[in-house]
Coordinates of N, CA, C and O in Angstrom, one line a residue:
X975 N 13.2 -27.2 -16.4 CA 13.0 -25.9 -16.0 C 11.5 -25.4 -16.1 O 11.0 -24.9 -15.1
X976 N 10.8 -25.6 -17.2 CA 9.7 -25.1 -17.4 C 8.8 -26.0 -16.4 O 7.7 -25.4 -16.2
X977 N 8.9 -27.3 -15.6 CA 8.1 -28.5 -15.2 C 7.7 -27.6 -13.7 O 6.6 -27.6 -13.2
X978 N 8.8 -26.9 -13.1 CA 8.5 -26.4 -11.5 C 8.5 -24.9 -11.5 O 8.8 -24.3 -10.5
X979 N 7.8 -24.2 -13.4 CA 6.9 -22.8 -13.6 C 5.5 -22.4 -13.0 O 4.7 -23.1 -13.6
X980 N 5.0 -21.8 -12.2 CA 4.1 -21.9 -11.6 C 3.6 -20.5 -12.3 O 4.4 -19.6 -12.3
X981 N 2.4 -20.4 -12.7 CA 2.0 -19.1 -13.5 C 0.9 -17.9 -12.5 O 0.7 -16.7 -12.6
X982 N 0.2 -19.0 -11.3 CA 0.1 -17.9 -10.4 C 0.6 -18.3 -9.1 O 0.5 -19.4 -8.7
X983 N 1.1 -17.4 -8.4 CA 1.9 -17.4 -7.1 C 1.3 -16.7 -5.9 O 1.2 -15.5 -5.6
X984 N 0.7 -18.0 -5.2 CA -0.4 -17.0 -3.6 C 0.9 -16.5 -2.8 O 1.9 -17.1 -2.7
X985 N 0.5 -15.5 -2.5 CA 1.3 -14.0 -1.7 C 0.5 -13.6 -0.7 O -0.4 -12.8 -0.9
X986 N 0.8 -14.3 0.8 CA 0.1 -13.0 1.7 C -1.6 -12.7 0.9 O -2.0 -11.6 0.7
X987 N -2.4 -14.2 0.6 CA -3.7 -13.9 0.3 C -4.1 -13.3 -0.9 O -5.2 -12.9 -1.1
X988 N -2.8 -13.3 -2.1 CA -3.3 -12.3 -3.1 C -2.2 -13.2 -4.7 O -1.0 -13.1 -5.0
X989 N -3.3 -13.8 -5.4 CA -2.4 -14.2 -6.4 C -1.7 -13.1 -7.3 O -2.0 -12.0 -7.8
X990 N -0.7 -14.0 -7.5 CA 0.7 -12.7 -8.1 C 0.9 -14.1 -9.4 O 0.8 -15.3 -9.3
X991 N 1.4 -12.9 -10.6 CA 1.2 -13.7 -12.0 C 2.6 -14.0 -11.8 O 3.3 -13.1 -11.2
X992 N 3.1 -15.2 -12.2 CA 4.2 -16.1 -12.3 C 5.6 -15.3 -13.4 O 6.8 -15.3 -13.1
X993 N 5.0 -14.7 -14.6 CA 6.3 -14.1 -15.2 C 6.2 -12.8 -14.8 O 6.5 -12.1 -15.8
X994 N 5.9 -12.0 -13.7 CA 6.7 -11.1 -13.5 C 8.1 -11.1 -12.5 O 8.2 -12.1 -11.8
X995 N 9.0 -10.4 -12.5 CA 9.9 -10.4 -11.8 C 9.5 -10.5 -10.0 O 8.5 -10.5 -9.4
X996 N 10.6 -10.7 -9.8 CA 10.4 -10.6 -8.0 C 10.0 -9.5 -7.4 O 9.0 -9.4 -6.7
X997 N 11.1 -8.4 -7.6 CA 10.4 -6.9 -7.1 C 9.1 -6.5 -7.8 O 8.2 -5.9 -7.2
X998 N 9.0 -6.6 -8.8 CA 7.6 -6.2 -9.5 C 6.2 -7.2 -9.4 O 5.0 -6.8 -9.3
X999 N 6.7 -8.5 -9.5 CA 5.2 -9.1 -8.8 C 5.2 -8.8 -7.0 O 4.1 -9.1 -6.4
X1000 N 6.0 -8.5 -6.5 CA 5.5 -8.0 -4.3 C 4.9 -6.6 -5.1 O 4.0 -6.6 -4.2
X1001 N 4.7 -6.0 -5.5 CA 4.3 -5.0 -6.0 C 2.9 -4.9 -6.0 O 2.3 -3.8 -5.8
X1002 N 2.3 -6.0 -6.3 CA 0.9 -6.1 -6.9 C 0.2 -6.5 -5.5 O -1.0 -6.6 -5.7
X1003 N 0.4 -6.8 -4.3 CA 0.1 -6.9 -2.8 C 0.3 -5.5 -2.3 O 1.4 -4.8 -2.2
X1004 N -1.4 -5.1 -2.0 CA -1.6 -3.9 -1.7 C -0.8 -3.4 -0.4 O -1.0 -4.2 0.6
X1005 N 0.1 -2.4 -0.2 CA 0.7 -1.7 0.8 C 2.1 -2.4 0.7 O 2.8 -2.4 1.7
X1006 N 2.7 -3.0 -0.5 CA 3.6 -3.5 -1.0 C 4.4 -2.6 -2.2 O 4.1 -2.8 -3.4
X1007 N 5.5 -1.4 -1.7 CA 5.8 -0.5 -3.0 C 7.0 -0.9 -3.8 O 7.5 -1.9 -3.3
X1008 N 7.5 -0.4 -4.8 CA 8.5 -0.8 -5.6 C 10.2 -0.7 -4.2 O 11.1 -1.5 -4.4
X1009 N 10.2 0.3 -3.3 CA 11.3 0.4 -2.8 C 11.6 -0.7 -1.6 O 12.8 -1.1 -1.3
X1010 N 10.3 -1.2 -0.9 CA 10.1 -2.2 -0.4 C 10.5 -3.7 -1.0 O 11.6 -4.3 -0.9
X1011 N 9.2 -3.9 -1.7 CA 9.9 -5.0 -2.8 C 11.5 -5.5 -3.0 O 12.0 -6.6 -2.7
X1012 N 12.2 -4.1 -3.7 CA 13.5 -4.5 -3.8 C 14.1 -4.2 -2.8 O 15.3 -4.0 -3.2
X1013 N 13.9 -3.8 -1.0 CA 14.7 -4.2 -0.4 C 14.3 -5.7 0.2 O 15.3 -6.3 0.7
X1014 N 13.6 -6.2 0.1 CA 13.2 -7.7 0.9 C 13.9 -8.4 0.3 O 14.6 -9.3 0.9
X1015 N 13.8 -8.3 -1.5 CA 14.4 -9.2 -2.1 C 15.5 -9.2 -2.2 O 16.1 -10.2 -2.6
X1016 N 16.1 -8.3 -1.9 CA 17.6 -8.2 -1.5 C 18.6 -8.4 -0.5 O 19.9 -8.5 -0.5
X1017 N 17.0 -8.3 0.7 CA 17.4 -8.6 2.0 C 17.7 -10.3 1.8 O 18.8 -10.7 2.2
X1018 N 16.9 -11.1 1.4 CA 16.3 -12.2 1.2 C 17.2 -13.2 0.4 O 17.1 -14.4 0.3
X1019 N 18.2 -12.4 -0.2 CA 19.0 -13.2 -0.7 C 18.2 -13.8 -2.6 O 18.5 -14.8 -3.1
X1020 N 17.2 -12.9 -3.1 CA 16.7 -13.5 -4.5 C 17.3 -12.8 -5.4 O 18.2 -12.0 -5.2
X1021 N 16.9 -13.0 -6.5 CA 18.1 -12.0 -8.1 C 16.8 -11.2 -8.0 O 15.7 -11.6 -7.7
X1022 N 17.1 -10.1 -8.3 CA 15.7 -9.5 -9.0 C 15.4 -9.4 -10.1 O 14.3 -8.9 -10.6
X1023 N 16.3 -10.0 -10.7 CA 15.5 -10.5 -12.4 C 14.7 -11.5 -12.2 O 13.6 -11.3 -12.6
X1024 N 14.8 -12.3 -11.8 CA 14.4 -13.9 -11.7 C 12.7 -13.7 -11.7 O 12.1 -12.9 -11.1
X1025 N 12.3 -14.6 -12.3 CA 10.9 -14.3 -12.2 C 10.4 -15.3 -11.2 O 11.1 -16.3 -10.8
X1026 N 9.3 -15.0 -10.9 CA 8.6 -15.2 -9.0 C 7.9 -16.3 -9.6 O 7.1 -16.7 -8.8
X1027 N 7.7 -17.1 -10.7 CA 7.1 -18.1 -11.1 C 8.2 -19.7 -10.9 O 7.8 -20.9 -10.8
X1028 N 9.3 -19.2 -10.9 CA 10.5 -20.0 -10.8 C 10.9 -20.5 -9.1 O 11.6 -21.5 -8.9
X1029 N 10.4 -19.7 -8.0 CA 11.0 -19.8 -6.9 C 10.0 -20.9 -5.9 O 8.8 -20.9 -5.9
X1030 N 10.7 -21.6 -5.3 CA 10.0 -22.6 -4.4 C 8.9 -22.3 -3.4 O 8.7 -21.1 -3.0
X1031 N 8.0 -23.6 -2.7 CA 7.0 -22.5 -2.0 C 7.7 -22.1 -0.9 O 7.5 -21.2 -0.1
X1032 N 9.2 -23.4 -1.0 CA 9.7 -22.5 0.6 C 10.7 -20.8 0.9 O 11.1 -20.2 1.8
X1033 N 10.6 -20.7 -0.2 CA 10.8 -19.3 -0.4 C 9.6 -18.5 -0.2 O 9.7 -17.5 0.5
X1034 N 8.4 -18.9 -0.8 CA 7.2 -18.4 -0.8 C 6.7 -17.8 0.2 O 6.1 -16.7 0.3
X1035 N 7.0 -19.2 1.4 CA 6.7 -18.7 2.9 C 7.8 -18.3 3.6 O 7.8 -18.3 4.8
X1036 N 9.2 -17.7 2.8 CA 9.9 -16.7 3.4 C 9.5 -15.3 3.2 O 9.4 -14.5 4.0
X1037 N 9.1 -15.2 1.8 CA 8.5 -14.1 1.5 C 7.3 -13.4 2.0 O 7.2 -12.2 1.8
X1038 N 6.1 -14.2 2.7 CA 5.2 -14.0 3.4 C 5.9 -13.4 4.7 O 6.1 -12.2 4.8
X1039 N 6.4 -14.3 5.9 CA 7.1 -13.7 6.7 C 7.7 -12.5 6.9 O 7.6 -11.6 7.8
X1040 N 8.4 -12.6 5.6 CA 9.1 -11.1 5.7 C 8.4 -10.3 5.5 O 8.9 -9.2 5.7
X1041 N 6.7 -10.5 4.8 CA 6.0 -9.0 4.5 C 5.5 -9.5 5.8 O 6.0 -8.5 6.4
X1042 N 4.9 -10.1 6.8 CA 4.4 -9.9 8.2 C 5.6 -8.9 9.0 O 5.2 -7.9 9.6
X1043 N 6.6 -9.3 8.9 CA 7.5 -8.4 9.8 C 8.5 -7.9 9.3 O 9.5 -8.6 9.4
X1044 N 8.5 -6.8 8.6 CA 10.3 -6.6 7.7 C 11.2 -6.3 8.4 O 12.4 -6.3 7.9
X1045 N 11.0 -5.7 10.2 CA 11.6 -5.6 10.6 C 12.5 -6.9 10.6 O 13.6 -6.4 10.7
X1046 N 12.6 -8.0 10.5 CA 13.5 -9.2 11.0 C 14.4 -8.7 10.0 O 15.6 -8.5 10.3
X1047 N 13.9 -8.6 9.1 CA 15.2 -8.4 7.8 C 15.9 -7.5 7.7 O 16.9 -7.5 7.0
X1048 N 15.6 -6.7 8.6 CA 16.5 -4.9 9.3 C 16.0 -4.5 7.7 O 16.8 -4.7 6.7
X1049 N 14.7 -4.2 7.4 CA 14.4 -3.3 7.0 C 13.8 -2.0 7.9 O 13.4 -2.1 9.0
X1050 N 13.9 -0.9 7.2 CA 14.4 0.4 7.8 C 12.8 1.0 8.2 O 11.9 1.2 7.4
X1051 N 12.9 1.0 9.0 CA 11.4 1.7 10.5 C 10.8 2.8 9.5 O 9.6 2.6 9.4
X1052 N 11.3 4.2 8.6 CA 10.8 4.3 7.6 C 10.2 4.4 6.5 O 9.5 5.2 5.9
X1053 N 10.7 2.8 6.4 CA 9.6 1.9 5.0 C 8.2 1.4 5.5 O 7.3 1.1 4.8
X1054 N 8.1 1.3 6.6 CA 7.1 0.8 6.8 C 5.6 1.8 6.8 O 5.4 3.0 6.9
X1055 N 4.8 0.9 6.5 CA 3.4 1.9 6.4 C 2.6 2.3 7.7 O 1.7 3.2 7.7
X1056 N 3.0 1.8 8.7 CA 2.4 1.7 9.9 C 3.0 2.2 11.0 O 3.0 1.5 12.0
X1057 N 3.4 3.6 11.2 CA 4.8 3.8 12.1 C 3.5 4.5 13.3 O 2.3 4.8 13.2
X1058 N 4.5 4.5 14.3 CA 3.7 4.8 15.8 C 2.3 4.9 16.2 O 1.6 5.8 16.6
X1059 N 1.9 3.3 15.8 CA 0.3 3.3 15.7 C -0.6 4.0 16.6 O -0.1 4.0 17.7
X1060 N -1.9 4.6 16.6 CA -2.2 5.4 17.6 C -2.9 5.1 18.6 O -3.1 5.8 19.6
X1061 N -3.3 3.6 18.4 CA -3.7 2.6 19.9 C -2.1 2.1 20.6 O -2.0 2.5 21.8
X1062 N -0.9 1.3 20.2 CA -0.2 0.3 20.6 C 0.9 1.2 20.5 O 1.9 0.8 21.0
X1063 N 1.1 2.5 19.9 CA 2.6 3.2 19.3 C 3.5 2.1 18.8 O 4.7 2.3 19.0
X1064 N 3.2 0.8 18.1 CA 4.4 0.3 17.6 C 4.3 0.5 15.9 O 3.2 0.6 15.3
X1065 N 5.6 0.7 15.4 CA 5.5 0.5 14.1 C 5.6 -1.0 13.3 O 6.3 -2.0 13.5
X1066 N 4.9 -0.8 12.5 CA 4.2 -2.5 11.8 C 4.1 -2.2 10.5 O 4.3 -1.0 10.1
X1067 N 4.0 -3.0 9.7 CA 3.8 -2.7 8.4 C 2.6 -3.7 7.8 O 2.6 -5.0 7.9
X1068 N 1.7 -3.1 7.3 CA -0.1 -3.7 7.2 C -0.1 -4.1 5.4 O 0.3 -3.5 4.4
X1069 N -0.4 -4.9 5.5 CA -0.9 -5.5 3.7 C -2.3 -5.9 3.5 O -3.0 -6.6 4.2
X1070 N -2.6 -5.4 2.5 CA -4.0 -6.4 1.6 C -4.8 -5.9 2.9 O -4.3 -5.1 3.6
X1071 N -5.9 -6.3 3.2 CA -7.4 -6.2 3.9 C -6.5 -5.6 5.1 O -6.9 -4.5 5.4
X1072 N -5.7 -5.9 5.8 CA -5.3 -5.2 7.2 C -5.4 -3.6 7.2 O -6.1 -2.8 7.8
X1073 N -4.7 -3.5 6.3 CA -4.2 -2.0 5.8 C -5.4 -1.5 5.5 O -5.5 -0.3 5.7
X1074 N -6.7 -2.4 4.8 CA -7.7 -1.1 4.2 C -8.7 -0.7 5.5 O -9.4 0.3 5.6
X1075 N -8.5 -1.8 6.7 CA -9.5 -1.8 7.8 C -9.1 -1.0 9.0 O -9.8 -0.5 9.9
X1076 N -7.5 -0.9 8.9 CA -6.7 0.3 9.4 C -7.4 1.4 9.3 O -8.1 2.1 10.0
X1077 N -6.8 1.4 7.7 CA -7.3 2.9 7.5 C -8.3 3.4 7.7 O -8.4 4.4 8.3
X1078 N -9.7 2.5 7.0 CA -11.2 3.3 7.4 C -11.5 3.4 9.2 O -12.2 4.2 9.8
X1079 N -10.5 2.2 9.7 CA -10.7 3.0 11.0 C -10.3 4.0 11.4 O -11.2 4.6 12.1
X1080 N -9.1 4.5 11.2 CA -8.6 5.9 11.0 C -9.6 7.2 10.6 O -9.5 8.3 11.1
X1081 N -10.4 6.7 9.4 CA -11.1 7.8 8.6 C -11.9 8.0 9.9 O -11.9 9.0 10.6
X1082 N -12.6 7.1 10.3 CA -13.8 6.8 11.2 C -13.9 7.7 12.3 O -14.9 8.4 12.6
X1083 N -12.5 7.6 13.0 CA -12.0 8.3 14.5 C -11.9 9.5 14.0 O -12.3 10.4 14.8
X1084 N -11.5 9.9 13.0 CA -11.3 11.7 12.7 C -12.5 12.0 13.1 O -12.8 12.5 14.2
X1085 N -13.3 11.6 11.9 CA -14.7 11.8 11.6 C -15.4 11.9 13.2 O -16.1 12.9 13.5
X1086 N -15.1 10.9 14.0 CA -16.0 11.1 15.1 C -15.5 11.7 15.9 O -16.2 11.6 16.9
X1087 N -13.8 12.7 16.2 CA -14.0 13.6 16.9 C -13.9 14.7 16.5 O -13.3 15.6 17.1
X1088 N -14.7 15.0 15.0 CA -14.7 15.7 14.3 C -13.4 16.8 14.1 O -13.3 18.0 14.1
X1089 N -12.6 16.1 14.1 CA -11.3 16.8 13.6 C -11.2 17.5 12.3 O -12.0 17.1 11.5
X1090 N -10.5 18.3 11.9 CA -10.3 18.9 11.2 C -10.3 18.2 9.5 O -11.0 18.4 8.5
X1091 N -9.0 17.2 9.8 CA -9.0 16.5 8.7 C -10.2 15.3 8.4 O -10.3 14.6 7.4
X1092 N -11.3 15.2 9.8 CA -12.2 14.1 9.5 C -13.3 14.6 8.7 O -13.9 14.1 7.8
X1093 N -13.5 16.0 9.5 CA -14.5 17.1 8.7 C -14.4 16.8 6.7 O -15.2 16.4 5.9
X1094 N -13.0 17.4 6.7 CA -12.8 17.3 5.1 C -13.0 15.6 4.6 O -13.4 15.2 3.5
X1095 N -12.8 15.2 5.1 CA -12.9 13.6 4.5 C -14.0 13.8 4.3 O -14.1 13.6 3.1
X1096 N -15.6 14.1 5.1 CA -16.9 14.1 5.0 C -17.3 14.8 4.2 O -18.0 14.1 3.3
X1097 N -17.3 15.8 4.0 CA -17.5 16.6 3.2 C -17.0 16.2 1.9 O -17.6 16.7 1.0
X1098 N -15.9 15.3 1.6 CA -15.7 15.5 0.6 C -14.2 16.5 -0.7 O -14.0 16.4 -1.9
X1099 N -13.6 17.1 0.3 CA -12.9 18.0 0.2 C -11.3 18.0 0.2 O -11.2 17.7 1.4
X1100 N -10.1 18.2 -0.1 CA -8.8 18.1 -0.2 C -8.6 18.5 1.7 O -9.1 19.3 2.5
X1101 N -7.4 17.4 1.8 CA -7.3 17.4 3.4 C -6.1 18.0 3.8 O -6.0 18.4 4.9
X1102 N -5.0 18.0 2.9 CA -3.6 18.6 3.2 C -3.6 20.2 2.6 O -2.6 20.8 2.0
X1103 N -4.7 20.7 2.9 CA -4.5 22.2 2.3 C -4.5 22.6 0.6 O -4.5 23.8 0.4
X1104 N -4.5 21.8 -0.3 CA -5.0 22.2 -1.7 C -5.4 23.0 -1.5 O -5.9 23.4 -0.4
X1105 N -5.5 23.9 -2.9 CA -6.7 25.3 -3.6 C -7.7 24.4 -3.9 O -7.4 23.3 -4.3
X1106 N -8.9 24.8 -3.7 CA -10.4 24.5 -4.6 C -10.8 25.4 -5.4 O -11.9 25.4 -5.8
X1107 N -10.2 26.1 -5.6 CA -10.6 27.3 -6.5 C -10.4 26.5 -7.9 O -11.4 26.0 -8.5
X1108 N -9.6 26.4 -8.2 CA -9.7 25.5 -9.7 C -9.8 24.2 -9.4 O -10.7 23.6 -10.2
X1109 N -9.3 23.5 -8.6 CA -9.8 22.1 -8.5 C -10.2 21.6 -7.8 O -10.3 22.2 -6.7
X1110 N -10.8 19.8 -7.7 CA -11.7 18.7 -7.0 C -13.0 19.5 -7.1 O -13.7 19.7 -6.2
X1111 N -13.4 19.9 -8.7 CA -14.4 20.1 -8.9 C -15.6 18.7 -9.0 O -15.3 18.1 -10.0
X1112 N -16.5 18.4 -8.6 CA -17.2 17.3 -8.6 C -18.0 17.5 -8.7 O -18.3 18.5 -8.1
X1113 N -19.1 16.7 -9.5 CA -20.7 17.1 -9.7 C -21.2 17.7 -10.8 O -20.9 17.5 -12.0
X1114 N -22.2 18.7 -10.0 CA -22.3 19.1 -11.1 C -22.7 20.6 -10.5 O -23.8 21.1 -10.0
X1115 N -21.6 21.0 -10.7 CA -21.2 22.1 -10.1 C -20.6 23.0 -11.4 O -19.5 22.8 -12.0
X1116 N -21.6 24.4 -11.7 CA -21.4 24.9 -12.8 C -20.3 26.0 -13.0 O -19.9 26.6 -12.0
X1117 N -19.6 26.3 -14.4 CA -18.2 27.0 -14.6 C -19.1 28.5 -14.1 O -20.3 28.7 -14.0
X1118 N -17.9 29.3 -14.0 CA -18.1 30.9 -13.8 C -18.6 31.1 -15.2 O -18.2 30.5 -16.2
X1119 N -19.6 32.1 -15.2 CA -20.5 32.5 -16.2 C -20.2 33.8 -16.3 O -20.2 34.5 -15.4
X1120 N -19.8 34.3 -17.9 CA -19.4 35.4 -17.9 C -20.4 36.7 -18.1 O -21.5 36.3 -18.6
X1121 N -20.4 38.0 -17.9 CA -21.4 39.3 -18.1 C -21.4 39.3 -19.6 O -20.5 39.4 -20.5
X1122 N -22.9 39.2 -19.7 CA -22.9 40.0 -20.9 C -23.0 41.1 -21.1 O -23.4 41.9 -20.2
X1123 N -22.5 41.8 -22.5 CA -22.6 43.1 -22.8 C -21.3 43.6 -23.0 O -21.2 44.8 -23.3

């Protein structure tokens, strides 16, 4: 048992430590969350106790797969991170470097048709409507100073 323990496990580009569990080492692959995790591995037919150091690589490259497309696994349109993209309208689900080059493209396009929420990104500022009155104080930006006398 211990001879075919593998203590790190490559994932979709990103090594994952061998004694964590199955849903909790897909975890540690960025845009990979806990609710995800345990539906693949569930879809997928693995225990979720089992630790991901135990499983074969040809599992390995099921488990890649299924984070390329979870749709195959009738995971739910939902879960995914990627829903009605704004070039292609398809929903996808993005991991590791995809997902971060997504996004800054995203930040990018606000930003350059100076939208509302791209403005706030630039600036620096809460984008879903927060108070700043008490908070995302940053800097060095001084407290209210009280009257003397």
């Amino acid at each position: 048992m211990e001879d075919d323990f593998k203590h790190l496990v490559r994932i979709s580009r990103k090594d994952v430590d061998g004694n964590k569990t199955i849903e909790h080492a897909l975890t540690d692959i960025k845009g990979v969350g806990l609710s995800l995790s345990r539906s693949l591995a569930l879809a997928m037919g693995f225990d979720l106790n089992q630790k991901i150091g135990y499983i074969s690589d040809e599992d390995v490259l099921k488990i890649e797969e299924a984070l390329e497309d979870p749709q195959k696994y009738n995971i739910p349109e939902w879960m995914l991170n990627r829903q009605r993209d704004y070039a292609t309208g398809e929903t996808t689900h993005l991991i590791e470097s995809d997902l971060v080059m997504t996004l800054r493209d995203d930040l990018n396009r606000m930003r350059k048709t100076r939208s509302y929420k791209g403005r706030r990104h630039e600036v620096g500022l809460p984008v879903r409507g927060q108070r700043t009155k008490s908070t995302f104080r940053k800097g060095s930006s001084v407290g209210v100073r009280r009257r003397r006398g």
